[in-house]
XYZ file of C-alpha atoms in Angstrom:
773
model
C -58.241 9.619 -24.020
C -54.747 8.856 -22.748
C -53.188 11.495 -20.518
C -49.797 11.687 -18.882
C -49.515 12.737 -15.243
C -46.449 14.789 -14.310
C -44.757 14.178 -10.959
C -41.671 16.454 -10.694
C -41.982 19.859 -9.032
C -39.480 22.746 -8.983
C -37.275 21.422 -6.209
C -36.886 18.049 -7.923
C -36.183 19.685 -11.304
C -33.628 21.962 -9.626
C -32.020 18.944 -7.932
C -31.821 17.091 -11.264
C -29.882 19.945 -12.877
C -27.703 20.638 -9.861
C -26.962 16.977 -9.230
C -26.033 16.336 -12.870
C -23.670 19.322 -12.965
C -21.837 18.352 -9.781
C -19.811 15.516 -11.253
C -16.374 14.755 -12.603
C -15.934 18.248 -14.055
C -15.438 20.140 -10.820
C -13.566 17.337 -9.059
C -11.107 16.756 -11.905
C -10.846 20.087 -13.755
C -10.416 22.322 -10.716
C -6.852 21.097 -10.158
C -5.970 21.307 -13.855
C -7.444 24.809 -14.113
C -5.700 26.218 -11.028
C -2.374 24.683 -12.051
C -2.671 26.300 -15.495
C -4.046 29.797 -14.789
C -4.415 30.176 -11.007
C -7.277 32.364 -9.832
C -8.228 33.123 -13.441
C -9.907 29.727 -13.397
C -12.895 31.506 -11.844
C -13.130 33.688 -14.964
C -12.909 30.598 -17.160
C -15.709 28.850 -15.285
C -17.900 31.978 -15.359
C -17.378 32.270 -19.139
C -18.404 28.632 -19.552
C -21.467 29.264 -17.367
C -22.509 32.345 -19.364
C -22.193 30.477 -22.667
C -24.151 27.576 -21.202
C -26.746 30.066 -19.943
C -27.310 31.511 -23.432
C -28.075 28.085 -24.883
C -29.992 27.133 -21.722
C -32.316 30.057 -22.470
C -33.079 28.530 -25.874
C -33.698 25.172 -24.182
C -36.068 26.900 -21.747
C -38.126 28.451 -24.539
C -38.370 25.189 -26.449
C -39.278 23.300 -23.271
C -42.116 25.783 -22.703
C -43.429 24.927 -26.180
C -42.733 21.186 -26.369
C -43.247 20.002 -22.804
C -42.071 16.483 -23.495
C -38.990 14.369 -22.864
C -36.203 14.462 -25.450
C -34.296 17.731 -25.021
C -32.348 19.124 -27.959
C -33.149 16.190 -30.262
C -36.879 16.682 -29.721
C -36.627 20.464 -30.247
C -34.727 20.127 -33.520
C -36.996 17.325 -34.744
C -40.087 19.460 -34.193
C -38.502 22.556 -35.745
C -36.762 20.955 -38.738
C -39.439 18.363 -39.476
C -38.444 17.732 -43.097
C -34.668 17.771 -42.656
C -34.114 14.144 -41.790
C -30.326 14.150 -42.129
C -29.982 17.209 -39.897
C -32.180 15.805 -37.121
C -30.354 12.481 -37.354
C -27.013 14.268 -36.987
C -28.283 16.133 -33.925
C -29.581 12.963 -32.303
C -26.458 10.991 -33.097
C -24.195 13.801 -31.862
C -26.137 14.116 -28.604
C -25.991 10.340 -28.152
C -22.218 10.470 -28.554
C -22.088 13.539 -26.327
C -23.949 11.878 -23.478
C -22.044 8.609 -23.796
C -18.756 10.528 -24.155
C -19.601 12.556 -21.050
C -20.339 9.353 -19.155
C -17.060 7.854 -20.357
C -15.285 11.008 -19.125
C -16.993 10.751 -15.724
C -16.136 7.078 -15.306
C -12.587 7.402 -16.626
C -12.035 10.222 -14.131
C -13.552 8.050 -11.416
C -11.101 5.345 -12.442
C -8.202 7.757 -11.814
C -9.533 8.471 -8.301
C -9.964 4.779 -7.595
C -6.403 4.011 -8.687
C -4.979 6.998 -6.800
C -6.831 6.622 -3.502
C -8.535 3.224 -3.199
C -6.855 0.525 -5.272
C -4.174 -1.466 -3.388
C -0.683 -1.399 -4.850
C -0.922 -5.113 -5.598
C -3.711 -4.419 -8.119
C -2.054 -1.544 -9.959
C -1.153 -3.966 -12.742
C -4.769 -3.782 -13.960
C -5.177 -1.728 -17.160
C -6.293 1.864 -16.682
C -10.015 2.175 -17.149
C -10.853 -1.169 -15.534
C -12.912 0.340 -12.718
C -14.643 2.685 -15.172
C -15.582 -0.150 -17.513
C -16.867 -2.304 -14.644
C -18.990 0.573 -13.332
C -20.375 1.291 -16.810
C -21.466 -2.334 -17.199
C -23.044 -2.343 -13.741
C -24.975 0.884 -14.418
C -26.066 -0.461 -17.777
C -27.446 -3.639 -16.212
C -29.260 -1.685 -13.513
C -30.830 0.690 -16.039
C -31.825 -2.144 -18.365
C -33.608 -3.799 -15.444
C -35.557 -0.661 -14.676
C -34.140 0.674 -11.400
C -35.849 3.847 -10.232
C -34.847 6.885 -8.210
C -37.584 8.791 -6.403
C -37.684 12.555 -6.207
C -36.814 12.403 -2.512
C -33.776 10.265 -3.297
C -32.661 12.770 -5.943
C -32.930 15.566 -3.386
C -30.931 13.551 -0.865
C -28.186 12.727 -3.383
C -27.872 16.328 -4.547
C -27.836 17.607 -0.982
C -24.994 15.201 -0.166
C -22.973 16.436 -3.147
C -23.427 20.086 -2.174
C -22.527 19.270 1.434
C -19.230 17.689 0.318
C -18.278 20.781 -1.695
C -19.252 23.096 1.158
C -17.112 21.064 3.562
C -14.158 21.429 1.193
C -14.726 25.191 0.829
C -15.218 25.630 4.570
C -11.999 23.730 5.256
C -10.026 26.137 3.063
C -11.390 29.273 4.730
C -10.911 27.781 8.183
C -7.334 26.840 7.294
C -6.342 30.251 5.933
C -8.831 32.564 7.556
C -11.288 34.571 5.404
C -9.130 37.661 4.916
C -5.959 35.721 4.078
C -7.889 33.423 1.723
C -9.359 36.361 -0.205
C -5.988 38.130 -0.326
C -4.170 35.050 -1.628
C -6.864 34.498 -4.247
C -6.674 38.128 -5.419
C -2.921 37.916 -5.919
C -2.837 34.685 -7.898
C -4.419 35.542 -11.255
C -2.510 34.242 -14.255
C -2.706 33.087 -17.856
C -3.740 34.977 -20.972
C -7.018 35.144 -22.888
C -6.229 32.010 -24.909
C -5.372 30.040 -21.758
C -8.608 31.157 -20.090
C -10.723 30.226 -23.122
C -9.017 26.827 -23.285
C -10.013 26.122 -19.678
C -13.521 27.461 -20.428
C -13.857 24.970 -23.269
C -12.874 22.108 -20.974
C -15.092 23.388 -18.159
C -18.194 23.622 -20.341
C -18.898 19.933 -19.825
C -19.533 20.676 -16.153
C -22.492 22.953 -16.996
C -24.271 20.788 -19.539
C -26.363 19.279 -16.762
C -28.987 21.946 -17.443
C -30.084 19.844 -20.430
C -31.187 17.085 -18.032
C -33.949 19.420 -16.807
C -35.207 20.111 -20.331
C -34.898 16.423 -21.186
C -37.286 15.669 -18.287
C -39.841 18.330 -19.282
C -42.449 15.644 -19.917
C -42.373 14.738 -16.207
C -42.219 18.272 -14.754
C -45.311 19.930 -13.305
C -46.092 23.253 -15.025
C -43.026 22.952 -17.292
C -43.560 26.299 -19.006
C -42.842 28.031 -15.722
C -40.797 25.451 -13.830
C -38.191 24.504 -16.466
C -36.777 28.037 -17.034
C -36.658 28.718 -13.304
C -34.969 25.410 -12.498
C -32.386 25.829 -15.281
C -31.501 29.384 -14.220
C -31.337 28.461 -10.530
C -29.145 25.392 -11.091
C -26.641 27.194 -13.354
C -26.362 30.128 -10.944
C -25.937 27.869 -7.910
C -23.304 25.701 -9.589
C -21.359 28.749 -10.795
C -21.145 30.131 -7.255
C -20.108 26.733 -5.859
C -17.458 26.240 -8.526
C -16.035 29.744 -7.977
C -15.705 29.039 -4.265
C -14.032 25.680 -5.005
C -11.457 27.508 -7.154
C -10.843 29.969 -4.306
C -10.263 26.998 -2.002
C -7.897 25.310 -4.463
C -5.844 28.497 -4.840
C -5.410 28.633 -1.057
C -4.021 25.129 -0.847
C -0.660 24.722 0.927
C 0.198 22.158 -1.750
C 2.657 23.684 -4.282
C 1.279 24.474 -7.739
C 3.687 22.055 -9.405
C 2.401 19.223 -7.199
C -1.202 20.117 -8.049
C -0.253 20.057 -11.722
C 1.362 16.658 -11.275
C -1.683 15.271 -9.435
C -3.911 16.478 -12.290
C -7.424 14.977 -12.135
C -7.024 13.826 -8.521
C -5.526 17.052 -7.138
C -8.673 17.978 -5.215
C -8.308 14.905 -3.003
C -4.713 15.835 -2.169
C -5.735 19.419 -1.383
C -8.599 18.220 0.848
C -6.100 16.233 2.901
C -4.051 19.403 3.462
C -7.123 21.275 4.732
C -9.019 18.615 6.643
C -6.566 15.768 7.192
C -7.216 12.140 6.323
C -10.912 12.447 7.223
C -11.293 15.327 4.779
C -9.504 13.384 2.084
C -11.791 10.394 2.609
C -14.842 12.667 2.482
C -13.811 14.272 -0.793
C -12.801 10.953 -2.360
C -16.112 9.367 -1.400
C -18.062 12.434 -2.548
C -16.176 12.628 -5.839
C -16.654 8.971 -6.728
C -20.295 9.011 -5.682
C -20.928 12.198 -7.709
C -19.336 10.718 -10.802
C -21.315 7.488 -10.570
C -24.573 9.365 -9.942
C -24.028 11.754 -12.862
C -23.026 8.815 -15.067
C -26.317 7.126 -14.313
C -28.219 10.271 -15.335
C -26.236 10.507 -18.576
C -26.923 6.856 -19.440
C -30.629 7.559 -18.957
C -30.391 10.583 -21.276
C -28.436 8.672 -23.927
C -30.790 5.686 -23.894
C -33.790 8.021 -24.079
C -32.393 9.669 -27.213
C -31.598 6.269 -28.707
C -35.162 5.133 -28.047
C -36.637 8.263 -29.655
C -34.369 7.871 -32.674
C -35.549 4.273 -33.017
C -39.162 5.491 -32.899
C -38.448 8.013 -35.673
C -36.610 5.434 -37.758
C -33.252 7.209 -37.423
C -31.785 4.307 -35.463
C -32.501 0.573 -35.676
C -36.143 -0.091 -34.813
C -35.205 -2.327 -31.908
C -33.755 0.711 -30.096
C -37.338 1.719 -29.297
C -38.354 -1.812 -28.328
C -39.517 -2.067 -24.712
C -38.387 -5.056 -22.664
C -41.464 -7.176 -21.809
C -40.398 -7.778 -18.195
C -38.584 -4.570 -17.205
C -40.452 -2.013 -19.296
C -37.229 -0.285 -20.413
C -35.688 0.351 -23.860
C -33.143 -2.371 -23.147
C -31.579 -2.331 -26.630
C -30.955 1.406 -26.377
C -29.533 1.040 -22.863
C -27.261 -1.791 -24.007
C -26.018 0.233 -26.979
C -25.323 3.274 -24.802
C -23.437 1.099 -22.319
C -21.390 -0.575 -25.072
C -20.502 2.842 -26.527
C -19.336 4.098 -23.122
C -17.172 1.023 -22.619
C -15.693 1.385 -26.119
C -14.821 5.063 -25.506
C -13.127 4.316 -22.171
C -11.121 1.503 -23.699
C -10.192 3.529 -26.785
C -9.169 6.777 -25.059
C -7.811 5.403 -21.771
C -6.620 1.806 -22.266
C -5.564 1.559 -25.912
C -4.416 5.116 -26.579
C -3.770 6.863 -23.240
C -1.891 10.139 -22.923
C 1.272 8.185 -22.146
C 2.240 4.623 -23.031
C -0.538 2.221 -23.905
C -0.802 -1.069 -25.767
C -0.340 0.647 -29.137
C 2.123 3.357 -28.158
C 4.203 2.478 -31.218
C 1.502 3.983 -33.440
C 2.195 7.404 -31.956
C -1.497 8.078 -31.167
C -1.896 9.362 -27.614
C -5.341 10.514 -26.506
C -6.143 10.168 -22.807
C -8.626 11.922 -20.567
C -8.007 15.398 -21.975
C -8.838 14.242 -25.503
C -11.905 12.377 -24.219
C -13.114 15.620 -22.661
C -12.710 17.337 -26.027
C -14.559 14.521 -27.827
C -17.519 14.668 -25.419
C -17.702 18.473 -25.352
C -17.570 18.712 -29.159
C -20.577 16.415 -29.440
C -22.439 18.570 -26.930
C -21.524 21.974 -28.374
C -22.413 21.154 -31.988
C -26.066 20.271 -31.191
C -26.308 23.282 -28.866
C -25.251 25.561 -31.704
C -27.977 24.041 -33.875
C -30.556 24.504 -31.088
C -29.765 28.233 -31.098
C -30.253 28.317 -34.869
C -33.474 26.327 -34.440
C -34.806 28.991 -32.076
C -34.395 31.691 -34.719
C -35.994 29.453 -37.354
C -38.841 28.499 -34.986
C -39.689 32.137 -34.278
C -40.050 32.769 -38.016
C -41.768 29.522 -38.977
C -44.197 29.373 -36.043
C -44.838 33.015 -35.099
C -48.217 32.296 -33.499
C -47.250 29.307 -31.357
C -47.759 29.771 -27.607
C -44.445 30.172 -25.808
C -44.522 30.066 -22.019
C -41.038 31.588 -21.935
C -39.440 33.825 -24.575
C -35.706 34.455 -24.946
C -35.122 38.206 -25.182
C -33.099 39.715 -28.010
C -33.788 37.092 -30.695
C -32.010 36.698 -33.128
C -29.020 38.476 -31.540
C -28.814 36.328 -28.399
C -28.984 32.962 -30.248
C -26.357 34.182 -32.742
C -24.096 35.056 -29.826
C -24.732 31.560 -28.481
C -23.728 29.971 -31.791
C -20.521 32.040 -32.015
C -19.667 31.280 -28.397
C -20.195 27.552 -28.935
C -17.984 27.596 -32.018
C -15.380 29.598 -30.076
C -15.265 26.937 -27.378
C -14.948 24.195 -30.003
C -11.970 26.051 -31.475
C -10.262 25.948 -28.070
C -10.937 22.272 -27.352
C -8.074 19.735 -27.395
C -7.430 19.136 -31.140
C -7.102 15.361 -30.805
C -10.532 15.101 -29.216
C -12.103 17.349 -31.859
C -10.544 15.436 -34.754
C -11.611 12.088 -33.272
C -15.126 13.393 -32.789
C -15.407 14.787 -36.329
C -14.081 11.559 -37.859
C -16.583 9.421 -35.925
C -19.413 11.843 -36.690
C -18.614 11.713 -40.409
C -18.466 7.935 -40.325
C -21.877 7.711 -38.635
C -23.397 10.064 -41.223
C -22.028 7.885 -44.032
C -23.490 4.789 -42.354
C -26.887 6.476 -42.087
C -26.846 7.567 -45.735
C -25.956 4.040 -46.817
C -28.696 2.564 -44.609
C -31.391 5.076 -45.506
C -33.249 4.928 -42.206
C -36.579 3.271 -41.435
C -40.200 4.488 -41.390
C -41.394 6.316 -38.291
C -43.457 4.336 -35.825
C -46.446 6.569 -36.578
C -46.252 5.447 -40.206
C -46.573 1.815 -39.146
C -49.119 2.036 -36.316
C -52.466 3.750 -35.851
C -54.265 4.824 -32.721
C -56.559 2.126 -31.453
C -58.601 4.493 -29.265
C -60.536 7.407 -30.786
C -59.595 10.860 -29.561
C -63.126 11.468 -28.236
C -63.539 9.788 -24.849
C -67.320 9.227 -25.130
C -68.555 6.143 -23.320
C -71.277 5.083 -20.927
C -74.837 6.172 -20.478
C -74.375 9.922 -20.793
C -70.947 9.980 -22.458
C -67.612 10.903 -20.964
C -67.780 14.556 -21.975
C -71.077 15.010 -20.179
C -69.743 13.087 -17.182
C -66.672 15.274 -17.054
C -68.875 18.371 -16.737
C -71.226 16.831 -14.172
C -70.770 17.582 -10.500
C -72.524 14.716 -8.777
C -71.120 12.090 -6.448
C -67.845 11.135 -8.100
C -66.280 7.706 -7.631
C -62.770 7.139 -9.000
C -62.182 3.499 -9.997
C -58.532 2.698 -10.824
C -58.444 -0.479 -12.936
C -55.252 -2.511 -13.273
C -56.854 -5.592 -14.876
C -59.301 -4.739 -17.677
C -61.163 -8.022 -17.191
C -62.418 -6.809 -13.793
C -63.617 -3.416 -15.047
C -67.313 -4.303 -15.372
C -67.540 -5.791 -11.884
C -65.848 -2.804 -10.265
C -68.016 -0.303 -12.152
C -71.166 -2.141 -11.081
C -69.937 -2.140 -7.490
C -69.020 1.550 -7.654
C -72.442 2.405 -9.075
C -74.148 0.502 -6.269
C -72.093 2.276 -3.592
C -72.648 5.672 -5.209
C -76.427 5.326 -5.073
C -76.373 6.059 -1.341
C -75.699 9.699 -2.243
C -78.447 12.211 -3.005
C -76.365 13.489 -5.944
C -76.192 11.961 -9.399
C -73.361 9.403 -9.460
C -70.394 9.770 -11.837
C -68.036 6.808 -12.214
C -64.540 7.751 -13.387
C -62.652 4.656 -14.598
C -58.885 5.138 -14.695
C -56.178 2.871 -16.077
C -52.565 3.881 -15.367
C -49.705 2.400 -17.389
C -46.473 2.776 -15.438
C -43.462 4.243 -17.270
C -40.023 3.196 -15.929
C -37.401 5.934 -15.578
C -35.423 4.604 -18.531
C -38.411 4.676 -20.898
C -39.795 7.745 -22.716
C -43.484 7.958 -21.867
C -44.307 8.262 -25.560
C -43.040 4.707 -26.003
C -45.827 3.211 -23.870
C -48.634 5.404 -25.189
C -49.844 2.720 -27.592
C -49.912 0.201 -24.752
C -51.959 2.600 -22.627
C -54.394 3.201 -25.482
C -54.803 -0.516 -26.059
C -55.535 -1.146 -22.395
C -58.044 1.712 -22.324
C -59.755 0.351 -25.428
C -60.000 -3.083 -23.832
C -61.648 -1.557 -20.767
C -64.160 0.165 -23.062
C -64.942 -3.156 -24.706
C -65.474 -4.820 -21.319
C -67.971 -2.200 -20.149
C -71.618 -1.927 -21.146
C -74.010 1.030 -21.197
C -76.618 0.005 -18.619
C -75.074 1.009 -15.276
C -77.477 3.877 -14.693
C -74.661 6.322 -14.049
C -72.537 8.757 -16.028
C -69.331 7.047 -17.039
C -65.917 8.536 -17.810
C -63.042 6.311 -18.993
C -59.439 7.502 -19.133
C -56.016 5.980 -19.694
C -52.952 7.635 -18.199
C -49.211 7.044 -18.330
C -47.123 7.945 -15.321
C -43.873 6.955 -13.635
C -45.635 6.779 -10.247
C -48.993 4.992 -10.341
C -49.989 5.991 -6.813
C -49.211 9.649 -7.532
C -51.388 9.503 -10.662
C -54.339 8.029 -8.793
C -54.055 10.575 -5.986
C -53.591 13.516 -8.344
C -56.552 12.424 -10.459
C -58.675 12.145 -7.320
C -57.679 15.685 -6.347
C -58.220 17.132 -9.818
C -61.502 15.254 -10.196
C -62.673 16.267 -6.718
C -63.543 12.620 -6.101
C -65.847 11.689 -3.230
C -64.771 8.047 -3.114
C -62.032 5.809 -4.509
C -62.815 2.159 -5.190
C -59.884 -0.079 -6.097
C -58.637 -3.624 -5.700
C -57.072 -4.882 -2.494
C -53.292 -5.288 -2.948
C -52.306 -8.491 -4.688
C -49.023 -7.553 -6.398
C -48.246 -3.828 -6.042
C -48.946 -3.339 -2.358
C -46.906 -0.114 -2.212
C -49.341 1.576 -4.616
C -52.369 0.587 -2.568
C -50.766 1.600 0.719
C -49.820 5.027 -0.627
C -53.363 5.621 -1.868
C -54.769 4.358 1.431
C -52.523 6.732 3.391
C -52.741 9.899 1.282
C -56.110 9.804 -0.489
C -58.037 13.112 -0.363
C -61.324 11.214 0.055
C -62.710 7.952 1.421
C -61.331 4.722 -0.051
C -62.876 1.284 -0.538
C -60.629 -1.688 -1.321
C -62.477 -4.621 -2.871
C -61.101 -8.110 -2.982
C -61.301 -10.024 -6.252
C -64.717 -11.567 -5.423
C -66.590 -8.451 -4.249
C -69.499 -7.451 -6.503
C -72.635 -5.324 -6.540
C -74.847 -8.397 -6.024
C -73.022 -9.162 -2.775
C -74.284 -5.865 -1.335
C -77.744 -7.426 -0.875
C -76.370 -8.812 2.394
C -73.839 -6.786 4.405
C -71.866 -8.190 7.319
C -70.055 -5.777 9.613
C -68.156 -6.327 12.836
C -68.780 -4.645 16.159
C -65.486 -2.943 15.392
C -64.106 0.072 17.149
C -61.714 2.678 15.894
C -62.244 5.712 13.679
C -62.517 3.950 10.308
C -65.094 1.475 11.528
C -67.197 4.336 12.867
C -66.782 6.289 9.626
C -68.133 3.480 7.414
C -71.308 3.040 9.469
C -73.298 5.873 7.785
C -72.694 4.282 4.376
C -73.660 0.834 5.659
C -76.738 2.384 7.238
C -77.677 4.035 3.923
C -77.313 0.726 2.087
C -79.532 -0.887 4.715
C -82.187 1.756 4.124
C -82.005 0.960 0.397
C -82.856 -2.682 1.129
C -79.631 -4.484 2.068
C -79.872 -7.021 4.895
C -77.505 -5.982 7.705
C -75.727 -8.440 9.989
C -73.766 -7.138 12.974
C -71.099 -9.620 14.107
C -69.825 -9.298 17.679
C -66.777 -11.559 18.124
C -65.489 -12.589 21.562
C -61.948 -13.943 21.838
C -59.586 -15.091 24.551
C -58.016 -11.590 24.491
C -60.662 -9.571 26.303
C -58.785 -6.378 25.488
C -59.527 -6.916 21.807
C -63.287 -7.334 22.256
C -65.679 -4.538 21.299
C -69.215 -3.864 22.508
C -71.862 -3.953 19.760
C -74.051 -1.222 21.235
C -72.297 1.733 19.616
C -72.360 0.144 16.176
C -76.007 -0.888 16.534
C -77.011 2.637 17.540
C -75.397 4.010 14.384
C -77.504 1.742 12.176
C -80.715 3.699 12.680
C -83.559 3.748 10.220
C -82.937 0.137 9.178
C -85.925 -2.095 9.607
C -83.982 -5.088 10.966
C -80.332 -5.543 11.883
C -79.472 -9.081 12.902
C -76.886 -9.340 15.675
C -74.573 -12.375 15.906
C -72.627 -12.930 19.115
C -69.911 -15.447 18.300
C -66.813 -16.770 19.933
C -63.638 -17.502 17.963
C -59.889 -17.749 18.300
C -59.389 -14.408 16.554
C -61.579 -11.550 15.392
C -60.788 -12.405 11.780
C -61.879 -16.023 12.256
C -65.190 -14.970 13.784
C -65.974 -12.390 11.119
C -65.214 -14.638 8.155
C -66.947 -17.743 9.514
C -70.135 -15.843 10.329
C -70.122 -13.951 7.014
C -69.735 -17.244 5.157
C -72.863 -18.541 6.886
C -74.860 -15.356 6.261
C -73.773 -14.830 2.668
C -73.140 -11.399 1.182
C -70.172 -9.075 1.649
C -68.046 -8.440 4.739
C -67.236 -4.763 5.370
C -64.357 -3.818 7.682
C -62.514 -0.607 8.511
C -58.734 -0.219 8.198
C -56.218 2.244 9.587
C -54.367 4.297 6.964
C -51.060 3.746 8.744
C -50.654 0.142 7.612
C -46.951 -0.060 8.484
C -47.635 0.826 12.118
C -50.590 -1.512 12.372
C -48.744 -4.410 10.775
C -45.494 -3.918 12.650
C -46.944 -3.602 16.159
C -50.491 -4.878 16.293
C -51.068 -7.159 13.315
C -53.509 -6.484 10.489
C -57.071 -7.708 10.888
C -57.962 -6.671 7.280
C -55.054 -8.685 5.893
C -56.030 -11.670 8.037
C -59.654 -11.342 6.936
C -58.712 -11.179 3.244
C -56.580 -14.314 3.548
C -59.277 -16.270 5.395
C -62.096 -14.958 3.171
C -60.317 -16.143 0.043
C -60.495 -19.710 1.324
C -64.218 -19.374 2.105
C -65.220 -17.333 -0.998
C -66.432 -14.471 1.172
C -66.404 -11.079 -0.636
C -64.670 -8.351 1.396
C -64.695 -4.547 1.275
C -62.021 -2.753 3.300
C -62.759 0.870 4.111
C -60.429 3.751 5.023
C -62.024 7.129 5.641
C -60.590 10.533 4.893
C -58.923 11.884 8.027
C -57.696 15.270 9.126
C -55.159 15.985 11.848
C -57.442 14.963 14.698
C -58.594 11.882 12.802
C -55.043 10.746 12.145
C -54.177 11.275 15.801
C -57.204 9.192 16.769
C -56.303 6.330 14.441
C -52.771 6.286 15.856
C -53.980 6.219 19.452
C -56.684 3.600 18.937
C -54.399 0.616 18.190
C -52.101 1.694 21.035
C -54.916 1.809 23.575
C -56.323 -1.448 22.224
C -52.903 -3.060 22.510
C -52.450 -1.825 26.102
C -55.926 -2.992 26.981
C -55.079 -6.409 25.597
C -51.887 -6.591 27.653
C -53.676 -5.504 30.821
C -56.356 -8.111 30.197
C -53.737 -10.840 29.916
C -52.023 -9.605 33.063
C -55.296 -9.803 34.993
C -55.877 -13.401 33.938
C -52.377 -14.399 35.021
C -53.192 -13.129 38.527
C -56.023 -15.619 38.870
C -59.094 -13.981 37.372
C -60.741 -15.857 34.534
C -63.222 -14.407 32.056
C -66.896 -15.278 32.337
C -68.272 -16.106 28.841
C -71.854 -16.766 30.093
């Protein structure tokens, strides 16, 4: 059975929506809106938010049903399963919408770069140069599989909000609250048509809610989290945007100057409120926001391209995963090329004024690009509203975690509102979009599409997860002593299971071995695309394992964007008593995270450790909480028949030496424990050399705070592993579960040991020499 582990909670989902919405729209359209209709711009933005909210409700319901990545394309594909041309049109339109939105973001960024950053000597460069360069850079980064953690997303979004709040605060501080409100109240202008025109342009700023639905496959409890995150992000952005409009209205810059500045007016206004520092802050925040939102849109576009390739509605290679980077590189490259082409077409070749082909009389520019992008977003959104009505009738009994009230009235209102906004978009952008859409439909009809991936491939792992002595289903229901064994290399599965079974026998409960293989999914790759790979790896693990381990065996394959999170979450869900995994060879960050955050004890086995090696167990005199914690298990193995060897190493650093008495006292009930008093240059040298002579496995304890241990005091486990590899000595490294007091103890132990070592050296410098006899 292959499962997918979700990693995004509400705050991350909220940050995704909020961060995607705070982009070029507010930084570029606020000046245009205020110059055109004054304070009425607030009404225009609220109208756009309400219309977005109606369709967002449909997205929320669909996301509660189909909790997978894909957004509107996925929803329509599942609802209109037999209408291939319709689903293709939705996917293609969304692809153009996301790439058009990214082109709008980067073309706007280009205007800011030219206005505020580019030296006069470089103004000869064609407009759009910075946007094209940034698009190529983002495309390369996404094709290579760069990742953003949830914490980074929170940090980025927080920075964006902070920039807007600084701008708003500067306006109120400049005018005073009462004067600011009074000036705003007296500056309403424009008629209904003007307001709707601004609403149509502003809609692009609210489409970020779709990024939440598009990430539903990664969100924890999506049926509850997605609707809440969408509603919270739209509401928060609407309030922020309204306050930005209030600030713009209170600018001391004349309206005609704001109109002349156009897309970069907000930077000029910030300078009037906050001086040059404020201008620099807004410029930096604006450019950063546009680049960040562009990256998110490239991810969304490439994800849709990959899904269309899987369904055969785009060239098959769109779904092909790069062997080194694990990303849909063809889809990323196509999205990047489309963005570059749109910037060049709308901004360089046919700008609003001038251009290389001005003689043709075709002038597009940023305003038309906004219309092009928004058209290709609004058309699919209208279809999603229709799909909701159709879904309610076709699948009346399907479980819906969230239900839009007032169906079919509310979706119909959403369709009419979307069409109303399209009517008020810049005509040149709409015409360009319709022409390109028609051309792409003709191309698809001429091509005919390709078979879906599911028509070409079959599952290689049966749906039933039965395996092992008692079968996986029985193991899943068994309490027992549960050992989680994450396997990265299928060829080592049998050895690790045998070792886990041997360690588990020290418990009075029946042992259950849970074998887990996690296939990592890069951010740019839909998790569905690697499902076959995960199944194949799980099947190979099954083939490597036998049935004679004497334990209940459960085998699972997962896909996840964060391998360490998957292992930890599985351990929590499985209520594991022990984790056994390989010592870090390549992905040390995964092992260190598990070591630090595991909810149970952890054993790390080097690549030579095996169950047979447990016949002889070597353990140091040690010291520290993890060494003490492993002693009961070593003692239990000794009572089961293992030969125990206690190694007491003396070194030149007396402060590092440990007495063997405490360890020996803990090994009670064992018939014979051999004690070896050895002298060596380092503790690691003494342990490995003696273990090589004795045979068997060497067991050592390790602090969970590896970074602290390695940075300040060195790492005995790492030294032991390196030396043991040269001597073919099997090693088990143990880290026990620790609470608050335990973690405090493990932090203090290396400090006290370090101070003791320093004091010992100081004593020898004053003339005292150690007596080794």
